[in-house]
């Protein structure tokens, strides 16, 4: 998390651009983010991971329900998944 805040602009008042995060991941572990408009099949999602590509949505949850969204959103991707892909031991 500290590296992502330092290098990608993770802050309470800022959602970093996927391209910035993707470049950082590529340097750290070889992973990259690829924007996706909706849910992928399991086959497509897992095939991406096999090639160190994480398909990430660009959708952002509505401000009236900041703690819940019915489907993964960019907050979920950047807070929940990206820190793992930035860790060389995990990635």
Coordinates of C-alpha atoms in Angstrom, one line a residue:
X1 CA 0.0 0.0 0.0
X2 CA 2.7 2.6 0.8
X3 CA 4.4 2.1 -2.5
X4 CA 1.1 2.5 -4.3
X5 CA 0.4 5.8 -2.5
X6 CA 3.9 7.0 -3.2
X7 CA 4.1 6.0 -6.9
X8 CA 0.6 5.9 -8.1
X9 CA -1.2 8.7 -6.2
X10 CA -3.4 6.5 -3.9
X11 CA -5.0 9.1 -1.6
X12 CA -8.4 9.5 0.1
X13 CA -9.3 12.2 -2.3
X14 CA -7.9 10.6 -5.5
X15 CA -8.5 7.5 -7.5
X16 CA -5.4 7.0 -9.7
X17 CA -5.7 6.4 -13.4
X18 CA -5.4 2.7 -14.4
X19 CA -2.6 3.5 -16.8
X20 CA -0.5 5.0 -14.0
X21 CA -1.1 1.9 -11.8
X22 CA -0.5 -0.4 -14.7
X23 CA 2.9 1.1 -15.5
X24 CA 3.9 0.8 -11.9
X25 CA 2.8 -2.8 -11.7
X26 CA 4.7 -3.6 -15.0
X27 CA 7.9 -2.3 -13.4
X28 CA 7.4 -4.1 -10.1
X29 CA 6.2 -7.5 -11.1
X30 CA 5.4 -7.6 -14.8
X31 CA 1.6 -7.4 -14.3
X32 CA -0.5 -4.9 -16.1
X33 CA -4.1 -3.8 -15.9
X34 CA -6.5 -4.0 -18.8
X35 CA -9.7 -2.0 -18.7
X36 CA -12.9 -4.1 -19.1
X37 CA -16.4 -3.0 -19.5
X38 CA -18.1 -5.8 -17.6
X39 CA -17.8 -9.3 -16.2
X40 CA -15.6 -11.7 -18.1
X41 CA -16.0 -15.5 -18.4
X42 CA -13.9 -17.4 -16.0
X43 CA -11.9 -18.7 -18.9
X44 CA -11.0 -15.2 -20.2
X45 CA -10.3 -13.9 -16.7
X46 CA -7.9 -16.8 -15.8
X47 CA -6.3 -16.6 -19.3
X48 CA -5.4 -13.0 -18.6
X49 CA -3.8 -13.9 -15.3
X50 CA -1.8 -16.6 -17.0
X51 CA -0.2 -13.8 -19.1
X52 CA 0.1 -11.4 -16.1
X53 CA -2.8 -9.3 -17.2
X54 CA -5.5 -8.3 -14.7
X55 CA -8.8 -7.2 -16.2
X56 CA -10.1 -4.3 -14.1
X57 CA -13.4 -2.5 -14.4
X58 CA -13.6 1.3 -14.7
X59 CA -16.9 1.5 -13.0
X60 CA -17.1 3.5 -9.7
X61 CA -19.7 2.9 -7.0
X62 CA -22.4 5.5 -6.5
X63 CA -21.6 8.1 -3.8
X64 CA -24.8 7.5 -2.0
X65 CA -23.6 4.0 -1.1
X66 CA -19.8 4.3 -0.7
X67 CA -19.5 1.0 1.3
X68 CA -21.4 -1.3 -1.0
X69 CA -21.6 -2.0 -4.7
X70 CA -23.4 -5.1 -6.2
X71 CA -20.4 -5.8 -8.6
X72 CA -16.7 -5.1 -8.4
X73 CA -15.7 -1.5 -9.1
X74 CA -12.5 0.4 -9.5
X75 CA -12.2 0.9 -5.7
X76 CA -12.4 -2.9 -5.2
X77 CA -9.8 -3.5 -7.9
X78 CA -7.3 -0.9 -6.7
X79 CA -7.6 -1.6 -3.0
X80 CA -8.4 -5.3 -3.0
X81 CA -6.4 -6.7 -5.9
X82 CA -3.6 -4.4 -7.1
X83 CA -1.6 -4.4 -3.8
X84 CA -1.2 -8.2 -4.3
X85 CA -0.1 -7.8 -7.9
X86 CA 2.5 -5.2 -6.7
X87 CA 4.0 -7.8 -4.3
X88 CA 6.7 -9.8 -6.0
X89 CA 6.3 -12.7 -3.6
X90 CA 2.6 -13.0 -4.5
X91 CA 2.7 -12.1 -8.1

